[in-house]
């Protein structure tokens, strides 16, 4: 059975009973992979990240199941190493197909609506049209995408502790677990609440928060700039890549020209041919580096951009929680005003001024009803007032609950931003680091090639 930290009933998932520092392993070394873990000092930043342990998943060994039939699919070996107390074993091994990952992602998003649940690679790709989704290249790319998805879950201090993720990694009866999760979700549907029953004119999807929180406005502005930066990186890399392609072609053409000179200069034919070969090799290095690095680099940038957009949706949901509170508050004010107007109507006769605070409009409406003969008698008015009193009490409870939910959701959103910032920085370091490594490898090989030609060129005798 799930504990209170794994559901959204109170929004506050972080356990106050985190393991004491003495019970928590030391921070992993730089050679370790998977999620880090640490416990902040008492009195530290409330948004500081807290992990109860590490979780290191690995997606590998894709296998085509039912190959040759219309029901063919690909399964992936999913292993993990962990010291999380919620796991009964330190190492797990299962096989899962893509739709299992999809179920995991969709239901984590439902169970933890304030969490930035990482996205999965979509099915709206060319391979689903051309029929190449079982090609080696497509399967390898999907395996890498699933690995990144699992890494993001493992690095999340809340999601790594979820029962659904634990079942996904450990259960030998995953189909039964899926059905059980759907039949008994950790966050039961409370049915149509008062808020959901309000008219669309009251709760408008296009409404804006009237009292925006500067903290979340700043977060949204930061996200805008971050996503603009990612788009700029993609554009810049594409320009660099195009220029590298042109430069590679130029080096190739230059090599051909040098080789032609070698046939004309009989005394230095061999050195010129060797120089031409180095130019060809350098041209090839540039082309291979461009071809091998561009696809993964751009793909990783797109993946990080999609992750950022999920974070944006959480901020939008937080705004909706605040908007729900504001709209309910306004609705309560309207009902209270109607109750006061109804109470003030008792004893009003023709020409009597409207009671203070109710306004001329309410008075004129009462007079129109009187002229039409629709004014309620005292008994009907009393019954209506009782109903309004009950309605007001119900609304007051709803407003209080909406206020608590809005505040709690805002607090969790602040924590989620810390999680996202941590993940974002780690992934940016990885993406840019891989690009740097590729460039260094290319130029180191080029330096060896150029160093090898220097002695040969120096042996050319020039008579004075």
Short mmCIF file of C-alpha atoms in Angstrom, two decimals:
data_model
loop_
_atom_site.label_atom_id
_atom_site.label_comp_id
_atom_site.label_asym_id
_atom_site.label_seq_id
_atom_site.Cartn_x
_atom_site.Cartn_y
_atom_site.Cartn_z
CA UNK A 1 0.00 0.00 0.00
CA UNK A 2 1.31 3.44 -0.90
CA UNK A 3 2.29 5.85 1.83
CA UNK A 4 1.18 9.46 2.06
CA UNK A 5 4.36 10.70 0.41
CA UNK A 6 3.41 9.03 -2.88
CA UNK A 7 0.06 10.67 -3.49
CA UNK A 8 -1.11 14.22 -4.07
CA UNK A 9 -3.85 14.42 -1.50
CA UNK A 10 -1.89 16.89 0.63
CA UNK A 11 0.48 17.99 -2.13
CA UNK A 12 3.42 17.97 0.30
CA UNK A 13 5.25 14.79 -0.68
CA UNK A 14 8.58 15.43 0.99
CA UNK A 15 8.77 13.26 4.06
CA UNK A 16 9.71 14.98 7.29
CA UNK A 17 11.26 11.69 8.44
CA UNK A 18 14.12 11.55 6.01
CA UNK A 19 16.89 9.26 7.05
CA UNK A 20 19.41 10.92 9.36
CA UNK A 21 22.79 11.79 7.88
CA UNK A 22 24.43 8.83 9.59
CA UNK A 23 22.06 6.42 7.84
CA UNK A 24 22.56 7.87 4.38
CA UNK A 25 25.46 6.70 2.19
CA UNK A 26 28.11 9.20 1.23
CA UNK A 27 27.80 11.22 -1.96
CA UNK A 28 28.76 9.09 -4.98
CA UNK A 29 32.17 9.70 -6.46
CA UNK A 30 32.64 11.25 -9.86
CA UNK A 31 32.94 7.80 -11.39
CA UNK A 32 29.50 6.78 -10.16
CA UNK A 33 26.48 6.99 -12.41
CA UNK A 34 22.81 7.38 -11.61
CA UNK A 35 21.15 9.73 -9.13
CA UNK A 36 23.11 11.44 -6.41
CA UNK A 37 21.77 11.73 -2.90
CA UNK A 38 22.29 13.99 0.07
CA UNK A 39 20.46 15.25 3.13
CA UNK A 40 20.61 19.01 3.79
CA UNK A 41 21.68 20.46 7.08
CA UNK A 42 18.95 21.45 9.50
CA UNK A 43 17.68 24.93 8.86
CA UNK A 44 18.87 24.89 5.25
CA UNK A 45 17.03 25.98 2.15
CA UNK A 46 13.57 24.30 2.11
CA UNK A 47 13.89 23.89 -1.67
CA UNK A 48 17.19 22.02 -1.35
CA UNK A 49 17.01 18.63 -3.00
CA UNK A 50 16.62 15.55 -0.81
CA UNK A 51 17.29 11.98 -1.87
CA UNK A 52 16.68 8.88 0.22
CA UNK A 53 19.20 6.86 -1.78
CA UNK A 54 20.45 6.19 -5.27
CA UNK A 55 18.77 4.44 -8.20
CA UNK A 56 20.84 3.50 -11.24
CA UNK A 57 18.72 2.13 -14.14
CA UNK A 58 20.05 0.65 -17.37
CA UNK A 59 18.06 0.02 -20.56
CA UNK A 60 19.78 -2.45 -22.88
CA UNK A 61 19.55 -5.55 -25.07
CA UNK A 62 16.54 -4.77 -27.33
CA UNK A 63 14.96 -7.94 -28.75
CA UNK A 64 12.32 -8.29 -31.46
CA UNK A 65 9.48 -10.38 -30.05
CA UNK A 66 7.06 -12.36 -32.27
CA UNK A 67 9.23 -11.46 -35.24
CA UNK A 68 7.60 -12.10 -38.60
CA UNK A 69 4.04 -11.59 -37.31
CA UNK A 70 1.78 -8.57 -37.35
CA UNK A 71 2.07 -8.43 -33.55
CA UNK A 72 5.85 -8.01 -33.56
CA UNK A 73 7.24 -5.62 -30.96
CA UNK A 74 10.55 -4.79 -29.33
CA UNK A 75 11.27 -5.51 -25.68
CA UNK A 76 14.09 -3.96 -23.68
CA UNK A 77 16.07 -5.35 -20.79
CA UNK A 78 15.71 -3.03 -17.80
CA UNK A 79 18.07 -3.49 -14.87
CA UNK A 80 18.69 -1.32 -11.84
CA UNK A 81 20.93 -0.99 -8.81
CA UNK A 82 19.65 0.81 -5.73
CA UNK A 83 19.89 1.26 -2.01
CA UNK A 84 16.44 2.83 -1.66
CA UNK A 85 14.68 1.38 1.41
CA UNK A 86 11.46 0.85 -0.56
CA UNK A 87 13.18 -1.80 -2.74
CA UNK A 88 13.44 -5.32 -1.32
CA UNK A 89 16.46 -6.10 -3.55
CA UNK A 90 19.49 -4.03 -4.40
CA UNK A 91 19.49 -5.26 -8.03
CA UNK A 92 16.53 -5.86 -10.33
CA UNK A 93 16.04 -7.24 -13.84
CA UNK A 94 12.94 -7.15 -16.04
CA UNK A 95 11.96 -6.83 -19.70
CA UNK A 96 9.57 -4.10 -20.82
CA UNK A 97 8.16 -2.92 -24.13
CA UNK A 98 7.56 0.66 -25.19
CA UNK A 99 3.89 0.69 -24.21
CA UNK A 100 4.95 -0.27 -20.67
CA UNK A 101 7.13 2.83 -20.51
CA UNK A 102 4.18 4.82 -21.85
CA UNK A 103 1.91 3.50 -19.08
CA UNK A 104 4.53 4.35 -16.49
CA UNK A 105 4.92 7.91 -17.75
CA UNK A 106 1.19 8.66 -18.13
CA UNK A 107 0.27 7.36 -14.69
CA UNK A 108 3.18 9.02 -12.92
CA UNK A 109 1.94 12.30 -14.40
CA UNK A 110 -1.53 11.59 -12.97
CA UNK A 111 -0.26 10.46 -9.57
CA UNK A 112 2.17 13.37 -9.19
CA UNK A 113 0.65 16.36 -11.01
CA UNK A 114 3.08 18.83 -9.44
CA UNK A 115 6.11 16.85 -10.62
CA UNK A 116 7.95 17.51 -13.86
CA UNK A 117 7.55 13.95 -15.18
CA UNK A 118 10.00 13.63 -18.09
CA UNK A 119 8.61 13.07 -21.59
CA UNK A 120 8.93 9.96 -23.70
CA UNK A 121 9.92 9.93 -27.39
CA UNK A 122 6.75 10.32 -29.43
CA UNK A 123 5.37 7.95 -32.04
CA UNK A 124 4.78 10.75 -34.53
CA UNK A 125 7.96 10.07 -36.42
CA UNK A 126 8.74 9.26 -40.03
CA UNK A 127 9.67 5.66 -39.13
CA UNK A 128 6.03 4.94 -38.25
CA UNK A 129 5.04 6.01 -41.75
CA UNK A 130 7.83 4.32 -43.68
CA UNK A 131 7.73 1.12 -41.63
CA UNK A 132 11.33 1.46 -40.42
CA UNK A 133 10.50 1.37 -36.72
CA UNK A 134 12.09 -2.07 -36.47
CA UNK A 135 15.34 -0.98 -38.09
CA UNK A 136 18.54 -1.21 -36.06
CA UNK A 137 19.06 2.57 -36.12
CA UNK A 138 15.55 3.32 -34.89
CA UNK A 139 15.69 0.71 -32.10
CA UNK A 140 19.07 1.99 -30.89
CA UNK A 141 17.84 5.57 -30.88
CA UNK A 142 14.72 4.58 -28.93
CA UNK A 143 16.85 2.64 -26.45
CA UNK A 144 18.90 5.79 -25.80
CA UNK A 145 15.72 7.84 -25.39
CA UNK A 146 14.31 5.32 -22.90
CA UNK A 147 17.59 5.37 -21.01
CA UNK A 148 17.41 9.14 -20.70
CA UNK A 149 13.78 8.86 -19.53
CA UNK A 150 14.72 6.35 -16.83
CA UNK A 151 17.74 8.42 -15.77
CA UNK A 152 15.52 11.46 -15.28
CA UNK A 153 13.10 9.46 -13.15
CA UNK A 154 15.97 8.03 -11.10
CA UNK A 155 17.40 11.49 -10.48
CA UNK A 156 14.04 12.83 -9.25
CA UNK A 157 13.88 12.66 -5.43
CA UNK A 158 10.10 12.09 -5.43
CA UNK A 159 9.56 9.93 -8.50
CA UNK A 160 12.41 7.57 -7.63
CA UNK A 161 10.42 6.58 -4.51
CA UNK A 162 7.08 6.00 -6.25
CA UNK A 163 5.43 2.60 -5.92
CA UNK A 164 4.61 2.51 -9.63
CA UNK A 165 8.27 2.92 -10.63
CA UNK A 166 9.26 0.27 -8.12
CA UNK A 167 6.71 -2.14 -9.57
CA UNK A 168 7.90 -1.30 -13.08
CA UNK A 169 11.46 -2.25 -12.15
CA UNK A 170 10.74 -5.28 -10.00
CA UNK A 171 7.38 -6.89 -10.79
CA UNK A 172 7.25 -10.21 -12.63
CA UNK A 173 3.50 -9.67 -13.08
CA UNK A 174 3.55 -6.20 -14.58
CA UNK A 175 0.27 -6.64 -16.48
CA UNK A 176 -1.51 -7.43 -13.22
CA UNK A 177 0.12 -4.42 -11.59
CA UNK A 178 -1.07 -2.14 -14.39
CA UNK A 179 -4.66 -3.34 -14.06
CA UNK A 180 -4.49 -2.99 -10.28
CA UNK A 181 -3.15 0.54 -10.58
CA UNK A 182 -5.99 1.52 -12.90
CA UNK A 183 -8.60 -0.11 -10.69
CA UNK A 184 -7.20 1.39 -7.47
CA UNK A 185 -5.36 4.59 -8.32
CA UNK A 186 -3.37 6.17 -5.48
CA UNK A 187 -5.31 9.42 -5.98
CA UNK A 188 -9.00 8.39 -6.08
CA UNK A 189 -11.37 10.42 -8.22
CA UNK A 190 -13.53 12.43 -5.88
CA UNK A 191 -16.19 12.86 -8.50
CA UNK A 192 -17.58 16.16 -9.68
CA UNK A 193 -16.51 18.76 -7.17
CA UNK A 194 -18.21 22.08 -6.71
CA UNK A 195 -15.44 23.70 -8.70
CA UNK A 196 -15.98 21.36 -11.63
CA UNK A 197 -19.73 21.98 -11.57
CA UNK A 198 -19.43 25.74 -11.95
CA UNK A 199 -20.44 27.12 -15.31
CA UNK A 200 -17.88 27.63 -18.06
CA UNK A 201 -18.48 31.34 -17.84
CA UNK A 202 -17.08 31.27 -14.31
CA UNK A 203 -14.10 29.00 -14.79
CA UNK A 204 -12.69 30.02 -18.14
CA UNK A 205 -9.69 28.21 -19.55
CA UNK A 206 -8.50 31.49 -21.01
CA UNK A 207 -8.71 33.42 -17.75
CA UNK A 208 -5.56 34.87 -16.27
CA UNK A 209 -4.40 35.01 -12.70
CA UNK A 210 -5.30 38.44 -11.34
CA UNK A 211 -2.61 38.49 -8.64
CA UNK A 212 0.39 36.76 -10.24
CA UNK A 213 3.24 35.64 -8.00
CA UNK A 214 6.48 37.32 -9.04
CA UNK A 215 8.44 34.16 -8.27
CA UNK A 216 6.59 32.16 -10.89
CA UNK A 217 6.62 34.99 -13.40
CA UNK A 218 10.39 34.99 -13.05
CA UNK A 219 10.49 31.21 -13.53
CA UNK A 220 8.42 31.47 -16.70
CA UNK A 221 10.64 34.24 -18.02
CA UNK A 222 13.70 32.10 -17.24
CA UNK A 223 12.15 29.18 -19.13
CA UNK A 224 11.45 31.42 -22.12
CA UNK A 225 15.07 32.51 -22.25
CA UNK A 226 16.34 28.97 -21.71
CA UNK A 227 14.24 27.59 -24.57
CA UNK A 228 15.27 30.48 -26.79
CA UNK A 229 18.87 29.63 -25.93
CA UNK A 230 18.37 25.98 -26.90
CA UNK A 231 16.84 27.01 -30.22
CA UNK A 232 19.77 29.36 -30.76
CA UNK A 233 22.23 26.55 -30.02
CA UNK A 234 20.52 24.35 -32.60
CA UNK A 235 20.63 27.07 -35.24
CA UNK A 236 24.24 27.90 -34.46
CA UNK A 237 25.29 24.28 -34.59
CA UNK A 238 23.55 23.78 -37.92
CA UNK A 239 25.41 26.78 -39.35
CA UNK A 240 28.73 25.49 -37.99
CA UNK A 241 27.96 22.04 -39.34
CA UNK A 242 27.19 23.41 -42.80
CA UNK A 243 30.44 25.38 -42.78
CA UNK A 244 32.35 22.31 -41.63
CA UNK A 245 30.86 20.40 -44.56
CA UNK A 246 31.94 23.11 -46.96
CA UNK A 247 35.40 23.23 -45.38
CA UNK A 248 35.72 19.45 -45.67
CA UNK A 249 34.93 19.71 -49.37
CA UNK A 250 37.48 22.50 -49.77
CA UNK A 251 40.20 20.41 -48.11
CA UNK A 252 39.30 17.52 -50.43
CA UNK A 253 39.59 19.76 -53.48
CA UNK A 254 42.87 21.11 -52.19
CA UNK A 255 44.18 17.58 -51.78
CA UNK A 256 43.34 16.78 -55.38
CA UNK A 257 45.16 19.91 -56.51
CA UNK A 258 48.28 19.06 -54.47
CA UNK A 259 48.23 15.56 -55.87
CA UNK A 260 48.15 17.03 -59.37
CA UNK A 261 51.20 19.12 -58.59
CA UNK A 262 53.00 15.96 -57.50
CA UNK A 263 52.78 14.55 -61.02
CA UNK A 264 54.34 17.74 -62.40
CA UNK A 265 57.14 18.04 -59.84
CA UNK A 266 59.05 14.80 -60.33
CA UNK A 267 61.60 15.58 -57.64
CA UNK A 268 59.06 15.96 -54.83
CA UNK A 269 56.24 13.72 -56.03
CA UNK A 270 56.25 11.47 -52.94
CA UNK A 271 56.20 14.30 -50.34
CA UNK A 272 53.41 16.05 -52.21
CA UNK A 273 51.41 12.83 -52.44
CA UNK A 274 51.88 12.30 -48.70
CA UNK A 275 50.77 15.89 -48.07
CA UNK A 276 47.75 15.27 -50.28
CA UNK A 277 46.90 12.15 -48.28
CA UNK A 278 47.00 14.11 -45.01
CA UNK A 279 44.63 16.69 -46.51
CA UNK A 280 42.27 13.87 -47.55
CA UNK A 281 42.43 12.32 -44.09
CA UNK A 282 41.72 15.68 -42.42
CA UNK A 283 38.81 16.22 -44.79
CA UNK A 284 37.47 12.78 -43.87
CA UNK A 285 37.87 13.44 -40.13
CA UNK A 286 35.87 16.65 -40.43
CA UNK A 287 33.10 14.98 -42.42
CA UNK A 288 32.86 11.96 -40.09
CA UNK A 289 32.84 14.15 -37.00
CA UNK A 290 30.07 16.27 -38.48
CA UNK A 291 27.99 13.25 -39.52
CA UNK A 292 28.43 11.37 -36.23
CA UNK A 293 27.93 14.27 -33.82
CA UNK A 294 25.18 16.32 -35.44
CA UNK A 295 22.35 13.80 -35.12
CA UNK A 296 22.88 12.92 -31.43
CA UNK A 297 23.65 16.54 -30.47
CA UNK A 298 20.49 17.97 -32.06
CA UNK A 299 18.41 15.06 -30.75
CA UNK A 300 19.62 15.69 -27.19
CA UNK A 301 18.87 19.41 -27.52
CA UNK A 302 15.33 18.57 -28.67
CA UNK A 303 14.94 16.17 -25.74
CA UNK A 304 15.95 18.85 -23.26
CA UNK A 305 13.59 21.30 -24.94
CA UNK A 306 10.71 18.82 -24.56
CA UNK A 307 11.64 18.38 -20.87
CA UNK A 308 11.51 22.15 -20.42
CA UNK A 309 8.06 22.28 -21.98
CA UNK A 310 6.81 19.73 -19.44
CA UNK A 311 8.12 22.03 -16.73
CA UNK A 312 6.19 24.87 -18.36
CA UNK A 313 2.98 22.81 -18.18
CA UNK A 314 3.49 22.35 -14.41
CA UNK A 315 3.79 26.12 -14.01
CA UNK A 316 0.60 26.50 -16.02
CA UNK A 317 -1.17 24.00 -13.77
CA UNK A 318 -0.01 25.97 -10.71
CA UNK A 319 -1.57 29.09 -12.22
CA UNK A 320 -4.80 27.16 -12.70
CA UNK A 321 -4.83 26.22 -9.01
CA UNK A 322 -4.50 29.87 -8.08
CA UNK A 323 -7.13 30.81 -10.63
CA UNK A 324 -9.52 28.23 -9.13
CA UNK A 325 -9.09 29.89 -5.74
CA UNK A 326 -9.65 33.38 -7.15
CA UNK A 327 -12.75 32.37 -9.11
CA UNK A 328 -14.24 30.53 -6.15
CA UNK A 329 -13.62 33.55 -3.96
CA UNK A 330 -15.45 35.76 -6.44
CA UNK A 331 -18.30 33.26 -6.64
CA UNK A 332 -18.58 33.24 -2.84
CA UNK A 333 -18.76 37.03 -2.86
CA UNK A 334 -21.58 36.95 -5.41
CA UNK A 335 -23.60 34.42 -3.44
CA UNK A 336 -23.03 36.34 -0.20
CA UNK A 337 -24.21 39.52 -1.89
CA UNK A 338 -27.34 37.74 -3.12
CA UNK A 339 -28.04 36.47 0.39
CA UNK A 340 -27.62 39.99 1.81
CA UNK A 341 -29.87 41.42 -0.88
CA UNK A 342 -32.54 38.84 -0.13
CA UNK A 343 -32.35 39.62 3.59
CA UNK A 344 -32.57 43.36 2.95
CA UNK A 345 -35.70 42.99 0.80
CA UNK A 346 -37.82 42.27 3.83
CA UNK A 347 -39.91 45.35 4.58
CA UNK A 348 -39.00 47.26 1.42
CA UNK A 349 -41.93 49.14 -0.02
CA UNK A 350 -42.41 51.46 -2.97
CA UNK A 351 -40.08 54.40 -2.95
CA UNK A 352 -37.88 53.06 -0.17
CA UNK A 353 -34.20 53.69 -0.82
CA UNK A 354 -31.96 50.67 -1.33
CA UNK A 355 -30.06 49.49 1.74
CA UNK A 356 -26.51 50.74 2.10
CA UNK A 357 -23.94 48.59 0.29
CA UNK A 358 -26.32 46.76 -2.04
CA UNK A 359 -26.26 49.38 -4.77
CA UNK A 360 -28.84 50.96 -7.01
CA UNK A 361 -28.85 48.01 -9.41
CA UNK A 362 -30.08 45.57 -6.78
CA UNK A 363 -32.80 48.02 -5.74
CA UNK A 364 -34.01 48.53 -9.32
CA UNK A 365 -34.06 44.77 -9.90
CA UNK A 366 -36.25 44.35 -6.82
CA UNK A 367 -38.64 47.05 -8.04
CA UNK A 368 -38.89 45.45 -11.51
CA UNK A 369 -39.72 42.10 -9.89
CA UNK A 370 -42.34 43.83 -7.75
CA UNK A 371 -43.97 45.40 -10.81
CA UNK A 372 -44.01 42.03 -12.59
CA UNK A 373 -45.51 40.37 -9.57
CA UNK A 374 -42.59 37.99 -9.10
CA UNK A 375 -41.54 39.14 -5.63
CA UNK A 376 -41.39 36.18 -3.24
CA UNK A 377 -43.54 36.08 -0.20
CA UNK A 378 -41.91 35.95 3.20
CA UNK A 379 -42.01 32.16 3.48
CA UNK A 380 -40.37 31.62 0.10
CA UNK A 381 -37.82 34.29 0.92
CA UNK A 382 -36.88 32.59 4.18
CA UNK A 383 -36.48 29.21 2.46
CA UNK A 384 -34.34 30.74 -0.24
CA UNK A 385 -32.19 32.48 2.35
CA UNK A 386 -31.63 29.16 4.16
CA UNK A 387 -30.50 27.56 0.89
CA UNK A 388 -28.14 30.44 0.26
CA UNK A 389 -26.73 30.14 3.78
CA UNK A 390 -26.01 26.46 3.15
CA UNK A 391 -24.50 27.34 -0.20
CA UNK A 392 -22.29 29.96 1.40
CA UNK A 393 -21.06 27.51 4.03
CA UNK A 394 -20.26 24.98 1.32
CA UNK A 395 -18.47 27.62 -0.71
CA UNK A 396 -16.46 28.79 2.29
CA UNK A 397 -15.20 25.24 2.76
CA UNK A 398 -14.37 25.01 -0.94
CA UNK A 399 -12.56 28.35 -0.88
CA UNK A 400 -10.52 27.26 2.14
CA UNK A 401 -9.62 23.97 0.44
CA UNK A 402 -8.76 25.74 -2.83
CA UNK A 403 -6.56 28.20 -0.95
CA UNK A 404 -4.70 25.41 0.85
CA UNK A 405 -4.28 23.48 -2.40
CA UNK A 406 -3.02 26.54 -4.24
CA UNK A 407 -0.47 27.33 -1.53
CA UNK A 408 0.68 23.73 -1.26
CA UNK A 409 0.92 23.37 -5.03
CA UNK A 410 2.97 26.55 -5.19
CA UNK A 411 5.35 25.22 -2.54
CA UNK A 412 5.78 21.96 -4.44
CA UNK A 413 6.30 23.85 -7.69
CA UNK A 414 9.18 25.74 -6.08
CA UNK A 415 10.75 22.42 -5.11
CA UNK A 416 10.18 21.07 -8.63
CA UNK A 417 12.06 24.02 -10.10
CA UNK A 418 15.06 23.04 -7.98
CA UNK A 419 14.79 19.47 -9.31
CA UNK A 420 14.50 20.68 -12.89
CA UNK A 421 17.42 23.11 -12.52
CA UNK A 422 19.58 20.28 -11.16
CA UNK A 423 18.63 17.96 -14.03
CA UNK A 424 18.97 20.71 -16.63
CA UNK A 425 22.49 21.63 -15.58
CA UNK A 426 23.59 18.00 -15.50
CA UNK A 427 22.21 17.37 -18.99
CA UNK A 428 23.66 20.57 -20.41
CA UNK A 429 27.03 19.54 -19.03
CA UNK A 430 26.65 16.10 -20.63
CA UNK A 431 25.45 17.40 -24.01
CA UNK A 432 28.11 20.09 -24.36
CA UNK A 433 30.76 17.78 -22.87
CA UNK A 434 30.09 15.14 -25.52
CA UNK A 435 30.36 17.78 -28.22
CA UNK A 436 33.69 18.97 -26.80
CA UNK A 437 35.00 15.41 -26.57
CA UNK A 438 34.13 14.83 -30.22
CA UNK A 439 35.91 17.99 -31.31
CA UNK A 440 38.99 17.20 -29.21
CA UNK A 441 39.17 13.67 -30.60
CA UNK A 442 38.96 14.96 -34.17
CA UNK A 443 41.65 17.61 -33.74
CA UNK A 444 43.95 15.31 -31.77
CA UNK A 445 43.86 12.82 -34.65
CA UNK A 446 44.39 15.72 -37.08
CA UNK A 447 47.44 16.87 -35.08
CA UNK A 448 48.96 13.39 -35.34
CA UNK A 449 48.41 13.42 -39.09
CA UNK A 450 49.90 16.89 -39.50
CA UNK A 451 52.84 16.04 -37.21
CA UNK A 452 53.59 12.98 -39.36
CA UNK A 453 53.93 15.07 -42.51
CA UNK A 454 56.30 17.70 -41.07
CA UNK A 455 59.48 15.52 -41.20
CA UNK A 456 58.64 14.48 -44.76
CA UNK A 457 58.22 18.07 -45.88
CA UNK A 458 61.44 19.07 -44.14
CA UNK A 459 63.39 16.49 -46.15
CA UNK A 460 62.64 18.33 -49.38
CA UNK A 461 65.95 19.80 -50.58
CA UNK A 462 65.87 23.30 -51.91
CA UNK A 463 69.10 24.26 -53.73
CA UNK A 464 70.06 27.92 -53.45
#
